[in-house]
mmCIF file of C-alpha atoms in Angstrom:
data_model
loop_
_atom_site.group_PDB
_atom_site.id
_atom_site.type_symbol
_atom_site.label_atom_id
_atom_site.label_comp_id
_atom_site.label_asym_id
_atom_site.label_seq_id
_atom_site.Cartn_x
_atom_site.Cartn_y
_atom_site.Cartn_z
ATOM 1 C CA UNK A 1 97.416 129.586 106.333
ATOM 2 C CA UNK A 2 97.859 125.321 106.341
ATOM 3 C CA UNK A 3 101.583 124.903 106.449
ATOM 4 C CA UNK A 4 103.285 121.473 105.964
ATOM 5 C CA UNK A 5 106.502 121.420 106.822
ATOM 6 C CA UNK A 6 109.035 119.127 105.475
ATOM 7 C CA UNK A 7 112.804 119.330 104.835
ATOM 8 C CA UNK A 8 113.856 119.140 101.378
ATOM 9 C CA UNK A 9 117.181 117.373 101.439
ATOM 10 C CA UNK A 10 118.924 115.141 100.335
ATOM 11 C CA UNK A 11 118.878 112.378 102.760
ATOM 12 C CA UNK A 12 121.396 110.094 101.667
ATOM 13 C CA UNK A 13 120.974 106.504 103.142
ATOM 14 C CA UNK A 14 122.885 103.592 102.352
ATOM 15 C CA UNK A 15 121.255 100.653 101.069
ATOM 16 C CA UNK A 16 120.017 98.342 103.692
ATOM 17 C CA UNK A 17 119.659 100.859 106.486
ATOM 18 C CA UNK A 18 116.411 102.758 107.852
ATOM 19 C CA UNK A 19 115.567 106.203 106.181
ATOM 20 C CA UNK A 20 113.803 108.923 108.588
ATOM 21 C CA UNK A 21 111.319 111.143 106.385
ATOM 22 C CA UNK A 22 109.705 114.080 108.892
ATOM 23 C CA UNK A 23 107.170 116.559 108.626
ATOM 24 C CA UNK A 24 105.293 118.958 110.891
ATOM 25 C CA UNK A 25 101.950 120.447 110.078
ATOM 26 C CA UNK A 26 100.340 124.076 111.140
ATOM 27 C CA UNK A 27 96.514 123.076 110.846
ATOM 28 C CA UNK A 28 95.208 121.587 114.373
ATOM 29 C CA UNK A 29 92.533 120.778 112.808
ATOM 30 C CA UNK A 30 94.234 118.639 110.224
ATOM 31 C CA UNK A 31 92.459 114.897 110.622
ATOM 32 C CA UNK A 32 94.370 113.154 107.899
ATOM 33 C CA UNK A 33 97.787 111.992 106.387
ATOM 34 C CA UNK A 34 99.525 110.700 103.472
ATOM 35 C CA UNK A 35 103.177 109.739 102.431
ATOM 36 C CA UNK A 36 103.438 110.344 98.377
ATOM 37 C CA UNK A 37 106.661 108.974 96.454
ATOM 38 C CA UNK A 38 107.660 110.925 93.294
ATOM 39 C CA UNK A 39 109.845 109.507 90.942
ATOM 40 C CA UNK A 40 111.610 112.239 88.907
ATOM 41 C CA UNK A 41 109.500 112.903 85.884
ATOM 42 C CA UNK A 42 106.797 110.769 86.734
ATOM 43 C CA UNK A 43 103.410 111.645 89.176
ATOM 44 C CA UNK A 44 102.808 111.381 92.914
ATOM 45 C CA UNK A 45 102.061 107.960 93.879
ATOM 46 C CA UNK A 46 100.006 107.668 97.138
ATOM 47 C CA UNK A 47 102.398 104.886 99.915
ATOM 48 C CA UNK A 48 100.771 105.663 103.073
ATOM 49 C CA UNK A 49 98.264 107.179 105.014
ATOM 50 C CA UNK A 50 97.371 107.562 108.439
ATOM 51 C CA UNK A 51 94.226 108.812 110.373
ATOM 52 C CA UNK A 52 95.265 108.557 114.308
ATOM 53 C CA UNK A 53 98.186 108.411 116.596
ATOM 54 C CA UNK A 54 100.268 105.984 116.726
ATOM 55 C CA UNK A 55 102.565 103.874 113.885
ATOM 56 C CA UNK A 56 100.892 102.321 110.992
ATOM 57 C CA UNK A 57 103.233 99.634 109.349
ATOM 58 C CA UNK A 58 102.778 98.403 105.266
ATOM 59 C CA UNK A 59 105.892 96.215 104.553
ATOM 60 C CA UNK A 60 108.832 98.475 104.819
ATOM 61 C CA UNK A 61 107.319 101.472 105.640
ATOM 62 C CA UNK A 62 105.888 102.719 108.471
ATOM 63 C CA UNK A 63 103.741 106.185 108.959
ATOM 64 C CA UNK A 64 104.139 107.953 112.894
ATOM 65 C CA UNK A 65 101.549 110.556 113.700
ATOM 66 C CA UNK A 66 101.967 112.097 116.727
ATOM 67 C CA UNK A 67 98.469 114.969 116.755
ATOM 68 C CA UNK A 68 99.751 116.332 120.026
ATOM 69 C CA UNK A 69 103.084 117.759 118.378
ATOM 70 C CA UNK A 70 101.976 117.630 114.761
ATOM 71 C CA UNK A 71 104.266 115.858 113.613
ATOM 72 C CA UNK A 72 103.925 112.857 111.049
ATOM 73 C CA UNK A 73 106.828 110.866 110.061
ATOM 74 C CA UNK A 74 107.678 108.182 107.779
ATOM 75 C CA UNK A 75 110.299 105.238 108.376
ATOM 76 C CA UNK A 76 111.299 103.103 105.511
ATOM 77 C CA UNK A 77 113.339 99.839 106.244
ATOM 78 C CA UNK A 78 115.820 98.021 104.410
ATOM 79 C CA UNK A 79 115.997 101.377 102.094
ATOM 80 C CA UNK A 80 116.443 99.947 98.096
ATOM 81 C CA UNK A 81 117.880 101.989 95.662
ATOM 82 C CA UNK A 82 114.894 101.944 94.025
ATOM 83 C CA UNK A 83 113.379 103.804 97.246
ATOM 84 C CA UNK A 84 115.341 107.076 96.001
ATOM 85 C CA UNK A 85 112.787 109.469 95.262
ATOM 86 C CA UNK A 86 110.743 112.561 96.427
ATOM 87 C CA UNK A 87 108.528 111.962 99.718
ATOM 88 C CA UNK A 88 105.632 114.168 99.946
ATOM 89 C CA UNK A 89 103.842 114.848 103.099
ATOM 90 C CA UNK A 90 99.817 115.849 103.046
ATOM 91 C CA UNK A 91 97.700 116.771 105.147
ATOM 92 C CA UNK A 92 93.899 117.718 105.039
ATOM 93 C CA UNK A 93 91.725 118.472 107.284
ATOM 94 C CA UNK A 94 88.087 116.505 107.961
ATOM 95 C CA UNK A 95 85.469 119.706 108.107
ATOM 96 C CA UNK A 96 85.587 121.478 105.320
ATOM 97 C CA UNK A 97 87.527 122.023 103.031
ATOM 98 C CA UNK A 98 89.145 118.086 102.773
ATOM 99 C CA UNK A 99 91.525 119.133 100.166
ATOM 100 C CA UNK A 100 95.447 118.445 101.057
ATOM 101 C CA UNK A 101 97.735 120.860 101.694
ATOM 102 C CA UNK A 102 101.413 119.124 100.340
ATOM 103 C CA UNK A 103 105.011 119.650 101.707
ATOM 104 C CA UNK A 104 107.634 120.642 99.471
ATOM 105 C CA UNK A 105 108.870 117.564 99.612
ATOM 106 C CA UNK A 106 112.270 115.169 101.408
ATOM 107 C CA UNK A 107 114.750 113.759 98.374
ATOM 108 C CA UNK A 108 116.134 110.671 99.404
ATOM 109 C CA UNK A 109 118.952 109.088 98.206
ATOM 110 C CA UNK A 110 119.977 105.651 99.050
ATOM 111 C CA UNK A 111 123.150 104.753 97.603
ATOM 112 C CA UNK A 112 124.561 100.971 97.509
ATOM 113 C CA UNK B 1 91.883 103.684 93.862
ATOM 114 C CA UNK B 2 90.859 104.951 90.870
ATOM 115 C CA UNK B 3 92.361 104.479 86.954
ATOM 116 C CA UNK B 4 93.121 108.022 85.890
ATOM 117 C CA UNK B 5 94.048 109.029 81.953
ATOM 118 C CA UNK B 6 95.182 112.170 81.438
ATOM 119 C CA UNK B 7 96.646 113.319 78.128
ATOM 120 C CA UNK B 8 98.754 114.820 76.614
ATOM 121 C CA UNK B 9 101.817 113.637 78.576
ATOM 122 C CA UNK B 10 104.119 116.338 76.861
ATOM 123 C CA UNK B 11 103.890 119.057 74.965
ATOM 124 C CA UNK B 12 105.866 121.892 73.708
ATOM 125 C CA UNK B 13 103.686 124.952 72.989
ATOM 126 C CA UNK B 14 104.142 128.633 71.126
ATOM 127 C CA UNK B 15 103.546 131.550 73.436
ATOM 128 C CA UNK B 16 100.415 132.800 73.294
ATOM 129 C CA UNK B 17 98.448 129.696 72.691
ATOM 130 C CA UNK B 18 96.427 127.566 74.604
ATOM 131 C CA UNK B 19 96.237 124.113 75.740
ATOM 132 C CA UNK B 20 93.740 121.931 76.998
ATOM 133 C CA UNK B 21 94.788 118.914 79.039
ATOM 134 C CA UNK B 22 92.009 116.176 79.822
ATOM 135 C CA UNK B 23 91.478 113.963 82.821
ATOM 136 C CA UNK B 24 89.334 111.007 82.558
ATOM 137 C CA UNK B 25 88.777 108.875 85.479
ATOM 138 C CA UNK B 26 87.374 105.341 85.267
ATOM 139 C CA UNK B 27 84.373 105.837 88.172
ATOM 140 C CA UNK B 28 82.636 108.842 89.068
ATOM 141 C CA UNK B 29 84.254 110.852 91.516
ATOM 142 C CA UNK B 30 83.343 114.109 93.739
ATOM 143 C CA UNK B 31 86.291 115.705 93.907
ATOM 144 C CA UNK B 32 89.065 116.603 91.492
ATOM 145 C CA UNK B 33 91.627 118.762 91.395
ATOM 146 C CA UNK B 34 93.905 120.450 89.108
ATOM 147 C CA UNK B 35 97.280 121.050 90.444
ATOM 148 C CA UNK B 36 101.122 122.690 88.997
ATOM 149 C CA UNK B 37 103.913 121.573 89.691
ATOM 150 C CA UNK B 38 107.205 123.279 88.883
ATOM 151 C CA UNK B 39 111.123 122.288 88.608
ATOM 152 C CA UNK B 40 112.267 121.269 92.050
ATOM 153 C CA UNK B 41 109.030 122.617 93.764
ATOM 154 C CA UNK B 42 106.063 121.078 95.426
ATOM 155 C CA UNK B 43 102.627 120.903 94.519
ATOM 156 C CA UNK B 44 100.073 123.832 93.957
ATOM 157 C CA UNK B 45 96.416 123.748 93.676
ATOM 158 C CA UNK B 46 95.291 125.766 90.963
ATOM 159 C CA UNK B 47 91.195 125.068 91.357
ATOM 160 C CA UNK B 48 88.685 122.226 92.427
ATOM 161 C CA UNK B 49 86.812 121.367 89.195
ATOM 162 C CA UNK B 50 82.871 121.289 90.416
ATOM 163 C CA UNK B 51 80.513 119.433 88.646
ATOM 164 C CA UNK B 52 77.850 121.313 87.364
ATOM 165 C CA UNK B 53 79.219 124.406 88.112
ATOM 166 C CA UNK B 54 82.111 127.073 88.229
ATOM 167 C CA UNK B 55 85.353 125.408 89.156
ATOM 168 C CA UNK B 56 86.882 127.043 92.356
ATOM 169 C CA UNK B 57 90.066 129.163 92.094
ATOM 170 C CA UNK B 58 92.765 129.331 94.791
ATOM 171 C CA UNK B 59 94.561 132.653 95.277
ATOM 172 C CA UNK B 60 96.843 133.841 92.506
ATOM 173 C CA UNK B 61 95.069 131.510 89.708
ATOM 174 C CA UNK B 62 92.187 133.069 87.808
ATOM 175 C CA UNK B 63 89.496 131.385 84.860
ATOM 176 C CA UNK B 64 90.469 133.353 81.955
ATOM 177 C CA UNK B 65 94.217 131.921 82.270
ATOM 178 C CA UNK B 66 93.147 128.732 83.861
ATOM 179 C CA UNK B 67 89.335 127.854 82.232
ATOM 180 C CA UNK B 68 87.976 124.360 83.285
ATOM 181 C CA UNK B 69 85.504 122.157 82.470
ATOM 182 C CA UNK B 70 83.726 119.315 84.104
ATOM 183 C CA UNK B 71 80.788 118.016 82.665
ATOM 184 C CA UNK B 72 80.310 114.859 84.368
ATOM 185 C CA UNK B 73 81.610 112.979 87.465
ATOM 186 C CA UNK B 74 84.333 111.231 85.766
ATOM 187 C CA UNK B 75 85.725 114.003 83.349
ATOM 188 C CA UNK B 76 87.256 117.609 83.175
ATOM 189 C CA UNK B 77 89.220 119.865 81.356
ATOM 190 C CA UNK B 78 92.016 122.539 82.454
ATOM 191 C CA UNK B 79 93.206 124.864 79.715
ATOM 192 C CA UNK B 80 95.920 127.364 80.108
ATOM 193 C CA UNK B 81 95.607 130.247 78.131
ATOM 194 C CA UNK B 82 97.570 133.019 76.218
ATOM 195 C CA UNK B 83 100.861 130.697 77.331
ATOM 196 C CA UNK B 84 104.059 132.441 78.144
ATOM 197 C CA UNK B 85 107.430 130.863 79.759
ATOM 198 C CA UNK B 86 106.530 130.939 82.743
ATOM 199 C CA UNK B 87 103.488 128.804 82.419
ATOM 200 C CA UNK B 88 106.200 125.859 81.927
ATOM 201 C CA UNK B 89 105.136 123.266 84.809
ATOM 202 C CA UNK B 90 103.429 119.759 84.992
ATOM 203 C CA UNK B 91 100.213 119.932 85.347
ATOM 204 C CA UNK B 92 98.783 116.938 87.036
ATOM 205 C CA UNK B 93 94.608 116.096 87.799
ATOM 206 C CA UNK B 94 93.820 114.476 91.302
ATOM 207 C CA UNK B 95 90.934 113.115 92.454
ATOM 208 C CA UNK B 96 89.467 112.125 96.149
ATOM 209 C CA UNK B 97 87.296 109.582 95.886
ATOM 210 C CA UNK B 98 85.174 109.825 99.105
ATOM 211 C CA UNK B 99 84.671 113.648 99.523
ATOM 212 C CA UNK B 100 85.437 112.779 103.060
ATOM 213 C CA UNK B 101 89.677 114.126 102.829
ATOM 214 C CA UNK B 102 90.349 110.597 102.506
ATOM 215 C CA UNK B 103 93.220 109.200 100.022
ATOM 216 C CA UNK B 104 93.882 111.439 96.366
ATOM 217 C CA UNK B 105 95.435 109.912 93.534
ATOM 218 C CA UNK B 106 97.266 111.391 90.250
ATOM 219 C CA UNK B 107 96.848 111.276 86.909
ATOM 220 C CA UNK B 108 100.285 110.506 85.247
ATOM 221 C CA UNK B 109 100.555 114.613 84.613
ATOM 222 C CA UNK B 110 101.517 116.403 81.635
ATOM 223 C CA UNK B 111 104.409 118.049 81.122
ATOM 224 C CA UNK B 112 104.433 121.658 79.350
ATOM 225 C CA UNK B 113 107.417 123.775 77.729
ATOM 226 C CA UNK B 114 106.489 126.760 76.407
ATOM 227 C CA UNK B 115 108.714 128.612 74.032
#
């Protein structure tokens, strides 16, 4: 069974400082990533994804996949209030079936 | 990315009805996806919608509660049937748009209370 891993929270940041969103995955095979956002009440919105080791950077957030420890992370800098929301970690796998298995989801908080 | 409608946003249902929620996307896609999503929880796939044929079910989800249609590349249909309580979720369509596991994007999701 794919498994992503992520813990639900709260991380509670204050405003200006770097939030740390985590998430481990069970499926080797798993080829690619995504970082979702989801405001309360409101869809998934796709912020990131990520396709090989390494650190992909887009403004103030940066995706870390690390295949060897499956483990893909998420850093957001300068963290805005209006960053507080649900991050969602996918994964899905490139043979096959390509449809994403999705984390539970990390709340984050960041409080001014 | 793609431009996805789906409607209704919200609605509040009587138990044992049914209600069909649409998904139109604005290019033709090969994959979409209806998914539920409940209180505090993360998202579950309830079936691929296939084009030209049978949708495919995941585990626990079956097509006389969950019928869908999709009769072209840039439309389908999930209904959920005989509604009780407990079918209270958001309901949200996703589509991929290379087939190739590549980025998926929502619909804005509808909302369901059933009383």
């Amino acid at each position: 069974q794919k498994e992503v891993e992520q813990n639900s929270g709260p991380l509670s940041v204050p405003e200006g400082a770097i939030a740390s969103l985590n998430c481990t995955y069970s499926d080797r095979g798993s080829q690619s990533f995504f970082w979702y956002r989801q405001y309360s009440g409101k869809s998934p919105e796709l912020i990131m994804s990520i396709y090989s080791n390494g650190d992909k950077e887009d403004g103030r957030f940066t995706a870390q996949l690390n295949k060897a420890s499956q483990y893909v992370s998420l850093l957001i800098r300068d963290s805005q209030p209006s960053d507080s929301a649900t991050y969602l970690c996918a994964a899905s796998s490139s043979g096959g079936s390509y449809i994403p298995t999705f984390g539970r989801g990390t709340s984050l908080i960041v409080h001014p | 990315s793609a431009v996805i409608s789906q409607k209704p946003s919200r609605d509040i249902c009587q138990r044992g009805t049914s209600l069909t929620i649409q998904c139109q996307v604005d290019s033709q896609v090969t994959m979409m996806f209806w998914y539920r999503q409940q209180p505090g929880q993360s998202l579950t796939l309830i079936a691929t919608a296939n084009q030209g044929s049978e949708a495919t079910y995941e585990s626990g989800f079956v097509i006389d509660k969950f019928p869908i249609s999709r009769p072209n590349l840039t439309f389908s249909t999930l209904t959920v049937s005989n509604m009780s309580p407990e079918d209270s979720s958001i309901y949200l369509c996703s589509v991929e748009l290379s087939g190739l596991g590549t980025e998926a994007f929502f619909g804005q999701g509808t909302r369901l209370t059933v009383v």
